[in-house]
Short mmCIF file of C-alpha atoms in Angstrom, two decimals:
data_model
loop_
_atom_site.label_atom_id
_atom_site.label_comp_id
_atom_site.label_asym_id
_atom_site.label_seq_id
_atom_site.Cartn_x
_atom_site.Cartn_y
_atom_site.Cartn_z
CA MET A 1 82.75 105.17 140.28
CA ASN A 2 81.05 108.53 140.77
CA THR A 3 82.21 108.41 144.38
CA LEU A 4 85.80 107.96 143.23
CA LYS A 5 85.48 111.03 141.01
CA ARG A 6 84.41 113.13 143.99
CA LEU A 7 87.53 112.34 146.02
CA GLU A 8 89.49 115.42 147.03
CA LYS A 9 93.10 115.98 145.97
CA PRO A 10 94.74 115.09 149.35
CA GLU A 11 92.78 111.83 149.45
CA LEU A 12 93.73 111.01 145.87
CA LEU A 13 97.39 111.66 146.69
CA ALA A 14 97.17 109.37 149.71
CA ILE A 15 95.57 106.62 147.61
CA PHE A 16 98.24 107.08 144.93
CA ALA A 17 101.00 106.77 147.53
CA LEU A 18 99.46 103.58 148.91
CA ALA A 19 99.05 102.24 145.37
CA VAL A 20 102.78 102.77 144.85
CA VAL A 21 103.47 100.81 148.04
CA PHE A 22 101.05 98.04 147.01
CA TRP A 23 102.56 97.54 143.56
CA GLY A 24 106.12 98.37 144.59
CA THR A 25 106.34 95.70 147.30
CA ARG A 26 104.92 93.05 145.03
CA ILE A 27 107.01 93.82 141.96
CA LEU A 28 110.16 94.07 144.10
CA TYR A 29 109.36 90.65 145.56
CA TRP A 30 108.64 89.12 142.14
CA LEU A 31 111.94 90.41 140.74
CA GLN A 32 114.05 88.75 143.41
CA ILE A 33 112.24 85.38 143.53
CA SER A 34 112.75 82.48 141.14
CA GLU A 35 110.54 79.49 141.83
CA ALA A 36 109.01 77.19 139.24
CA PRO A 37 105.49 75.86 139.87
CA PHE A 38 105.43 72.45 141.57
CA SER A 39 103.00 70.13 143.36
CA ASP A 40 99.46 71.60 143.33
CA LEU A 41 100.71 74.71 141.52
CA LEU A 42 102.07 72.63 138.64
CA ASP A 43 98.81 70.68 138.44
CA TYR A 44 96.89 73.93 137.96
CA VAL A 45 99.32 75.02 135.24
CA ASN A 46 98.95 71.69 133.43
CA VAL A 47 95.16 71.90 133.57
CA ALA A 48 95.34 75.49 132.31
CA ARG A 49 97.50 74.37 129.38
CA ASN A 50 94.85 71.77 128.50
CA VAL A 51 92.19 74.50 128.64
CA TYR A 52 94.33 76.80 126.50
CA THR A 53 95.23 74.21 123.84
CA HIS A 54 92.00 72.18 123.43
CA PHE A 55 89.55 73.48 126.06
CA PHE A 56 89.76 70.37 128.24
CA TRP A 57 89.25 71.24 131.91
CA GLY A 58 91.06 68.26 133.39
CA LYS A 59 94.59 67.02 133.84
CA ASN A 60 93.89 63.82 131.89
CA PRO A 61 90.80 61.70 131.05
CA SER A 62 90.94 59.97 134.46
CA LEU A 63 90.94 63.37 136.22
CA SER A 64 88.35 65.21 134.15
CA THR A 65 86.27 66.62 137.06
CA TYR A 66 88.88 66.62 139.82
CA PHE A 67 90.07 70.24 139.79
CA ALA A 68 88.11 73.37 140.68
CA PRO A 69 87.92 75.62 137.59
CA THR A 70 88.66 79.21 138.68
CA THR A 71 92.44 79.08 139.06
CA PRO A 72 93.05 77.09 135.83
CA ALA A 73 90.73 79.50 134.00
CA LEU A 74 92.74 82.53 135.10
CA ILE A 75 96.05 80.82 134.25
CA ALA A 76 94.63 79.92 130.82
CA LEU A 77 93.63 83.56 130.32
CA SER A 78 97.18 84.51 131.28
CA LEU A 79 98.48 82.11 128.61
CA VAL A 80 96.30 83.95 126.09
CA ILE A 81 97.73 87.29 127.25
CA GLY A 82 101.39 86.42 127.78
CA GLY A 83 101.98 83.23 125.85
CA GLU A 84 104.06 80.35 127.16
CA THR A 85 107.00 82.59 128.04
CA GLY A 86 105.14 85.38 129.81
CA PHE A 87 102.02 83.81 131.29
CA GLN A 88 103.34 83.76 134.85
CA TRP A 89 103.94 87.52 134.85
CA ALA A 90 100.60 88.05 133.13
CA PHE A 91 98.90 85.99 135.84
CA ARG A 92 100.51 88.02 138.63
CA PHE A 93 99.59 91.38 137.13
CA LEU A 94 96.08 90.17 136.27
CA LEU A 95 95.37 88.87 139.79
CA GLN A 96 96.89 91.84 141.59
CA GLY A 97 95.00 94.17 139.25
CA ILE A 98 91.73 92.49 140.25
CA ALA A 99 92.77 92.62 143.91
CA PHE A 100 93.68 96.30 143.80
CA ALA A 101 90.48 97.23 141.98
CA GLY A 102 88.47 95.35 144.59
CA ILE A 103 90.37 96.98 147.45
CA LEU A 104 89.87 100.43 145.96
CA LEU A 105 86.13 99.87 145.60
CA LEU A 106 85.98 98.45 149.12
CA TYR A 107 87.87 101.50 150.36
CA VAL A 108 85.06 103.71 149.06
CA GLU A 109 82.33 101.57 150.62
CA ILE A 110 84.02 101.32 154.03
CA SER A 111 84.65 105.06 154.14
CA LEU A 112 80.93 105.65 153.45
CA PHE A 113 79.54 103.01 155.81
CA ALA A 114 81.95 103.76 158.66
CA ARG A 115 81.89 107.53 157.97
CA ASN A 116 85.60 107.44 158.72
CA ARG A 117 88.19 107.55 155.97
CA TYR A 118 90.95 106.48 158.35
CA HIS A 119 89.37 103.02 158.62
CA ALA A 120 89.43 102.85 154.82
CA TYR A 121 93.05 104.09 154.68
CA ALA A 122 93.94 101.34 157.15
CA LEU A 123 92.57 98.74 154.74
CA LEU A 124 94.87 99.97 151.96
CA ILE A 125 97.87 100.07 154.30
CA VAL A 126 97.24 96.60 155.74
CA VAL A 127 96.86 94.96 152.34
CA ALA A 128 99.78 96.82 150.78
CA LEU A 129 102.13 95.68 153.55
CA CYS A 130 100.61 92.28 154.35
CA ARG A 131 103.30 89.61 154.30
CA PRO A 132 101.14 86.64 153.18
CA SER A 133 99.44 88.76 150.52
CA ILE A 134 102.83 89.66 149.02
CA PHE A 135 104.14 86.11 149.42
CA TRP A 136 101.25 84.40 147.64
CA SER A 137 101.07 87.04 144.89
CA TYR A 138 104.03 85.32 143.20
CA LYS A 139 102.57 81.81 143.10
CA LEU A 140 100.15 80.43 140.54
CA GLY A 141 97.80 78.99 143.13
CA THR A 142 94.41 79.40 144.72
CA GLU A 143 95.62 81.69 147.51
CA ALA A 144 96.18 84.79 145.36
CA VAL A 145 93.05 84.02 143.33
CA SER A 146 90.93 83.69 146.48
CA GLU A 147 92.20 86.92 147.99
CA ALA A 148 91.62 88.92 144.79
CA LEU A 149 88.08 87.61 144.32
CA LEU A 150 87.35 88.05 148.03
CA TRP A 151 88.01 91.81 147.82
CA LEU A 152 85.91 92.13 144.66
CA THR A 153 83.04 90.10 146.14
CA MET A 154 82.91 92.14 149.34
CA ALA A 155 83.17 95.44 147.47
CA ALA A 156 80.26 94.48 145.22
CA GLY A 157 78.27 93.23 148.21
CA LEU A 158 78.74 96.46 150.17
CA ARG A 159 77.91 98.56 147.11
CA THR A 160 74.70 96.57 146.70
CA LEU A 161 73.75 97.29 150.31
CA ARG A 162 74.40 100.99 149.83
CA THR A 163 72.87 101.60 146.40
CA HIS A 164 70.35 98.73 146.14
CA GLY A 165 71.53 98.37 142.54
CA TRP A 166 70.84 95.20 140.59
CA GLY A 167 74.11 95.52 138.66
CA ALA A 168 76.19 95.47 141.85
CA ALA A 169 74.13 92.54 143.15
CA MET A 170 74.79 90.59 139.96
CA LEU A 171 78.51 91.32 140.19
CA ALA A 172 78.52 90.20 143.83
CA GLY A 173 76.87 86.92 142.87
CA ALA A 174 79.18 86.30 139.91
CA ALA A 175 82.39 87.22 141.76
CA GLY A 176 81.30 85.27 144.82
CA LEU A 177 80.52 82.17 142.80
CA ALA A 178 83.90 82.41 141.04
CA LEU A 179 85.43 82.65 144.51
CA GLY A 180 83.57 79.51 145.59
CA LEU A 181 84.55 77.67 142.40
CA GLY A 182 88.16 78.44 143.26
CA ARG A 183 87.87 77.33 146.88
CA PRO A 184 84.59 75.70 147.99
CA GLN A 185 85.18 76.82 151.59
CA PHE A 186 83.81 80.22 150.49
CA PHE A 187 80.48 78.89 149.19
CA PRO A 188 78.55 79.15 152.50
CA ALA A 189 79.90 82.66 153.12
CA VAL A 190 78.85 83.82 149.65
CA LEU A 191 75.32 82.44 150.11
CA LEU A 192 75.06 84.09 153.54
CA MET A 193 76.20 87.36 151.98
CA GLY A 194 73.39 87.04 149.44
CA LEU A 195 70.91 86.46 152.25
CA THR A 196 72.25 89.53 154.05
CA ILE A 197 71.77 91.64 150.91
CA VAL A 198 68.14 90.52 150.63
CA LEU A 199 67.32 91.03 154.32
CA CYS A 200 68.95 94.47 154.38
CA ALA A 201 67.12 95.75 151.30
CA ASN A 202 64.08 96.73 153.40
CA SER A 203 65.95 98.40 156.20
CA ASP A 204 68.30 100.98 154.72
CA GLY A 205 71.44 98.92 155.24
CA ARG A 206 70.34 97.40 158.56
CA MET A 207 69.55 93.72 159.06
CA ALA A 208 65.80 93.06 158.87
CA SER A 209 64.23 90.70 161.37
CA LEU A 210 63.34 87.22 160.15
CA ARG A 211 59.64 87.79 160.88
CA ILE A 212 59.39 90.23 157.97
CA ALA A 213 61.43 88.06 155.62
CA GLY A 214 58.17 86.92 154.01
CA LEU A 215 57.18 90.53 153.28
CA LEU A 216 60.14 91.45 151.12
CA SER A 217 59.91 94.54 148.99
CA ARG A 218 60.43 94.68 145.25
CA THR A 219 63.90 96.03 145.91
CA ALA A 220 64.80 92.98 148.01
CA LEU A 221 63.38 90.58 145.44
CA ARG A 222 65.14 92.40 142.61
CA GLN A 223 68.49 92.28 144.41
CA GLY A 224 68.05 88.64 145.33
CA PHE A 225 67.12 87.80 141.74
CA ALA A 226 70.11 89.73 140.37
CA PHE A 227 72.43 88.01 142.85
CA ALA A 228 71.07 84.61 141.77
CA ILE A 229 71.47 85.51 138.09
CA GLY A 230 75.12 86.41 138.72
CA ILE A 231 75.62 83.01 140.34
CA LEU A 232 73.91 81.16 137.48
CA ILE A 233 75.90 82.99 134.80
CA VAL A 234 79.15 81.67 136.27
CA TRP A 235 77.99 78.33 137.65
CA SER A 236 75.66 76.93 134.99
CA PRO A 237 78.33 76.29 132.28
CA TRP A 238 80.41 74.33 134.79
CA LEU A 239 77.42 72.32 136.05
CA ILE A 240 76.35 71.49 132.49
CA ARG A 241 79.89 70.48 131.54
CA ASN A 242 80.22 68.18 134.56
CA TYR A 243 76.78 66.65 133.99
CA ARG A 244 77.65 65.82 130.39
CA ILE A 245 80.72 63.93 131.64
CA THR A 246 79.32 62.22 134.75
CA HIS A 247 75.51 62.33 134.26
CA ASP A 248 75.38 63.54 137.84
CA PHE A 249 75.54 66.79 139.83
CA VAL A 250 79.16 67.80 140.49
CA ALA A 251 79.12 71.28 142.03
CA VAL A 252 82.83 72.10 141.90
CA GLY A 253 85.21 69.16 141.65
CA THR A 254 85.90 65.78 143.23
CA SER A 255 89.06 66.74 145.12
CA GLY A 256 87.17 67.87 148.22
CA THR A 257 86.45 64.32 149.35
CA GLU A 258 90.16 63.54 149.51
CA SER A 259 90.67 66.70 151.56
CA LEU A 260 88.22 65.37 154.16
CA LEU A 261 90.23 62.13 154.32
CA TRP A 262 93.64 63.83 154.22
CA GLU A 263 94.42 63.46 157.92
CA ALA A 264 92.39 60.67 159.54
CA GLY A 265 91.92 58.65 156.36
CA GLY A 266 88.77 57.08 157.77
CA GLY A 267 90.44 56.21 161.05
CA PRO A 268 89.31 57.15 164.57
CA ILE A 269 89.78 60.60 166.05
CA GLY A 270 89.94 61.69 169.67
CA ARG A 271 89.06 59.00 172.21
CA GLN A 272 87.02 57.02 169.71
CA THR A 273 88.71 53.74 168.73
CA TYR A 274 87.88 51.10 166.12
CA THR A 275 89.79 48.77 163.83
CA SER A 276 87.23 48.50 161.04
CA LEU A 277 84.78 50.87 159.38
CA PRO A 278 81.61 49.42 157.80
CA LEU A 279 80.32 51.29 154.75
CA SER A 280 76.71 51.69 153.67
CA ASP A 281 77.15 49.28 150.75
CA GLY A 282 78.10 46.44 153.10
CA THR A 283 81.86 46.50 152.60
CA VAL A 284 84.27 47.06 155.48
CA ILE A 285 87.41 49.20 155.56
CA THR A 286 90.22 47.81 157.72
CA GLU A 287 93.19 49.79 156.38
CA PHE A 288 93.08 53.50 157.10
CA GLY A 289 94.95 56.48 155.67
CA LEU A 290 94.49 58.32 152.38
CA PRO A 291 97.28 56.43 150.53
CA ALA A 292 95.63 53.11 151.43
CA LEU A 293 92.19 54.37 150.39
CA ARG A 294 93.59 55.62 147.11
CA ARG A 295 95.02 52.18 146.41
CA GLN A 296 91.62 50.61 147.07
CA VAL A 297 89.91 52.79 144.45
CA ALA A 298 92.78 52.96 141.94
CA HIS A 299 91.12 50.37 139.67
CA LEU A 300 88.19 52.71 138.97
CA PRO A 301 88.71 54.58 135.67
CA THR A 302 87.58 58.13 136.52
CA ASP A 303 87.90 60.53 139.43
CA TYR A 304 84.10 60.73 139.60
CA GLU A 305 83.79 56.98 140.24
CA ARG A 306 86.67 57.04 142.72
CA ASN A 307 85.07 59.99 144.47
CA LYS A 308 81.73 58.17 144.86
CA ARG A 309 83.55 55.31 146.57
CA LEU A 310 85.54 57.62 148.82
CA GLN A 311 82.37 59.51 149.72
CA LEU A 312 81.04 56.31 151.27
CA VAL A 313 84.13 56.29 153.49
CA VAL A 314 83.56 59.93 154.47
CA ASP A 315 79.92 59.27 155.35
CA ALA A 316 80.83 56.24 157.47
CA TRP A 317 83.69 58.13 159.13
CA LEU A 318 81.40 61.00 160.10
CA ARG A 319 78.82 58.60 161.51
CA ALA A 320 81.48 56.86 163.57
CA ASN A 321 83.10 60.07 164.85
CA TRP A 322 80.27 62.61 165.05
CA GLN A 323 80.66 63.01 168.82
CA GLU A 324 84.37 63.82 168.47
CA PHE A 325 84.01 66.00 165.38
CA PRO A 326 83.10 69.32 167.12
CA ALA A 327 86.20 69.04 169.30
CA LEU A 328 88.31 68.38 166.19
CA VAL A 329 86.89 71.47 164.46
CA THR A 330 87.57 73.60 167.55
CA LYS A 331 91.13 72.29 167.73
CA ARG A 332 91.66 73.15 164.08
CA LEU A 333 90.28 76.67 164.54
CA LEU A 334 92.68 77.27 167.43
CA TYR A 335 95.48 75.93 165.25
CA PHE A 336 94.50 78.29 162.42
CA ALA A 337 94.44 81.22 164.85
CA SER A 338 97.95 80.63 166.15
CA THR A 339 99.75 79.16 163.12
CA ARG A 340 100.68 80.59 159.76
CA GLY A 341 102.59 79.17 156.84
CA PRO A 342 102.54 77.81 153.29
CA SER A 343 102.08 74.16 154.39
CA ALA A 344 105.14 73.01 152.40
CA LEU A 345 103.88 74.62 149.16
CA THR A 346 107.03 76.70 148.77
CA THR A 347 110.78 76.47 148.31
CA VAL A 348 111.39 80.03 149.52
CA SER A 349 110.85 81.68 152.89
CA ARG A 350 107.42 83.02 153.76
CA GLU A 351 108.75 84.99 156.73
CA ARG A 352 111.72 86.86 155.25
CA LEU A 353 110.47 88.03 151.88
CA PHE A 354 113.12 90.55 150.88
CA GLY A 355 116.74 89.42 150.85
CA ASP A 356 119.86 91.52 151.14
CA ALA A 357 120.84 93.45 148.00
CA ASP A 358 124.26 94.19 146.54
CA ARG A 359 124.12 97.85 147.54
CA PRO A 360 124.15 98.77 151.26
CA GLY A 361 121.35 101.31 150.78
CA TRP A 362 119.05 98.74 149.19
CA THR A 363 119.95 96.21 151.87
CA LYS A 364 118.84 98.64 154.57
CA MET A 365 115.58 99.26 152.71
CA THR A 366 114.79 95.54 152.34
CA ARG A 367 115.52 94.95 156.03
CA VAL A 368 113.14 97.75 156.94
CA LEU A 369 110.51 96.26 154.63
CA ASN A 370 110.82 92.85 156.26
CA ALA A 371 110.43 94.48 159.67
CA ILE A 372 107.30 96.52 158.93
CA LEU A 373 105.24 93.88 157.14
CA PHE A 374 102.01 92.84 158.84
CA ASP A 375 101.18 89.24 159.67
CA LYS A 376 98.85 87.12 161.73
CA SER A 377 99.35 86.05 165.34
CA ALA A 378 97.15 84.44 167.97
CA ALA A 379 96.51 87.90 169.43
CA THR A 380 95.45 89.48 166.14
CA SER A 381 93.18 86.51 165.42
CA ALA A 382 91.39 86.99 168.74
CA ILE A 383 91.11 90.75 168.24
CA ALA A 384 89.80 90.15 164.69
CA VAL A 385 86.88 88.16 166.11
CA ALA A 386 86.11 91.13 168.37
CA GLY A 387 86.41 93.38 165.33
CA ALA A 388 83.89 91.23 163.46
CA VAL A 389 81.42 91.60 166.34
CA ILE A 390 81.98 95.35 166.52
CA ALA A 391 81.51 95.65 162.75
CA VAL A 392 78.17 93.83 162.99
CA LEU A 393 77.04 96.12 165.82
CA THR A 394 78.18 99.39 164.23
CA LEU A 395 78.03 98.93 160.45
CA GLY A 396 74.75 97.05 160.05
CA GLY A 397 74.53 94.93 156.91
CA ALA A 398 78.01 95.96 155.79
CA GLY A 399 79.37 94.69 159.10
CA TRP A 400 77.56 91.40 158.61
CA VAL A 401 79.15 90.98 155.16
CA LEU A 402 82.65 91.72 156.46
CA ALA A 403 82.22 89.40 159.46
CA ILE A 404 80.73 86.57 157.41
CA MET A 405 83.47 86.67 154.78
CA ALA A 406 86.20 86.77 157.44
CA ILE A 407 84.91 84.10 159.82
CA VAL A 408 82.72 81.57 157.98
CA PRO A 409 85.39 80.34 155.48
CA SER A 410 87.71 79.61 158.42
CA ILE A 411 85.02 77.50 160.11
CA VAL A 412 84.28 75.62 156.89
CA ALA A 413 88.00 74.97 156.34
CA ALA A 414 88.28 73.68 159.90
CA CYS A 415 85.51 71.18 159.15
CA VAL A 416 87.61 69.76 156.31
CA ILE A 417 91.35 69.92 157.03
CA SER A 418 93.93 71.45 159.37
CA VAL A 419 96.24 72.87 156.72
CA GLU A 420 97.10 76.43 157.71
CA ARG A 421 97.29 77.78 154.17
CA SER A 422 93.55 77.14 153.96
CA VAL A 423 93.04 80.47 155.73
CA GLU A 424 96.01 82.43 154.35
CA PRO A 425 93.82 84.46 151.91
CA LEU A 426 91.76 85.65 154.88
CA ILE A 427 94.68 87.12 156.84
CA PRO A 428 94.59 90.66 155.34
CA LEU A 429 90.86 91.00 156.05
CA GLN A 430 91.26 89.64 159.57
CA LEU A 431 94.17 92.01 160.24
CA TRP A 432 91.99 94.92 159.17
CA LEU A 433 89.20 93.75 161.48
CA ALA A 434 91.74 93.64 164.31
CA PHE A 435 92.70 97.24 163.52
CA PHE A 436 89.02 98.19 163.35
CA ALA A 437 88.45 96.71 166.80
CA MET A 438 91.40 98.55 168.33
CA ALA A 439 90.57 101.86 166.62
CA THR A 440 86.93 101.64 167.74
CA ALA A 441 87.96 100.80 171.31
CA PHE A 442 90.44 103.68 171.35
CA ALA A 443 87.81 106.12 170.06
CA TRP A 444 85.35 104.91 172.72
CA LEU A 445 87.91 105.29 175.51
CA THR A 446 88.86 108.75 174.26
CA GLN A 447 85.21 109.76 174.22
CA CYS A 448 84.74 108.43 177.77
CA VAL A 449 87.77 110.35 179.03
CA GLU A 450 86.58 113.52 177.30
CA THR A 451 83.07 113.13 178.72
CA LYS A 452 84.46 112.62 182.20
CA ARG A 453 86.74 115.64 181.82
CA ARG A 454 83.83 117.84 180.74
CA HIS A 455 81.68 116.55 183.58
CA SER A 456 84.42 117.38 186.09
CA ALA A 457 84.82 120.85 184.57
CA ASN A 458 81.09 121.51 184.90
CA LEU A 459 81.12 120.50 188.58
CA ARG A 460 83.78 123.13 189.24
#
């Protein structure tokens, strides 16, 4: 916060202008859209109502540990703030407030690590005018929650690397765990970020070699401990609650197993063929597909018991298809890179956000807005990977955090399901990495041209 106070007036004015764009685009979009929650979105609202009315974190007794807790918790908090009539608006302002605070803090850290405020300005511009970010900001789903917590987690992580403060490390652990409890695909990235924080504590923001990992300083141990405490503060109540219900370890929820079976449903993939799938308990599955598997476990009373049975199918499916699985993951990653969309979780357009208005002047403005919004393409995805590599090479530990949080969740999602909205919260970060790659390449080329020009001048 002291860094924010030291910002000069022109920089503050630029940030204010970009804040107006950020909030203006979102509020304008919210005002012209009318869409009631449905499908997964309605499930989260119903769970949140149960939390709000009698602190029950399930949809019903048979689905008591099915849903991940972060999104229902934030909707329940919005019900406290706005009541039944205003909770949707409260949720949108709450989430975008968290997102903007995280972006602003990340702006400060990037400007300090990169020693270039234009890279930080680009982050604000990309997020403010990012089409999927605006689109998902309206919906009461995990996409907006994941994006908001992603910015906050990265900002806290970079601040920890810069200041070596235990408070920032604790916030990074707590925000990262909340992010993982919203979408488990972020869990590995959050843990890798914690490892990066510990390894960089000895080396002034640079990644320490693994050979000195056993000789960690007090600073590294303190930061690692604070990060772990932040994780435990958020995670332990949920683990205890689930253990009291199931008498077993349930890290997040039981819905993830169904996600793994969403497409193949236990059936063969690639060139592998079979008509039956033997399970470890001696039973044999002969009817594949998630609907069929759900029918086979429907007699079990709780989602935990159904999940244990379905997990046997997942284990057997992975054993039968392990040779084909890497190719499937690669195919899904290529699909994620080239495809964007809400995966049917919408009744309004994701591509044309702002419709024509009654007044010609407003119509022209909305058409311009639709034209200038940023979005993902196969090209930007490829350039973003290059940007992640460049960030690692030029920004040290900060680059590792940015690259890990942008790339690892996509890989984890590709190991589970090929639904393109799995990676929608990552698009703004990946677009910024694409800009970072192009800006760095342009600066390098400019420097090469200037060096060559000076060399030619000296020869004369």
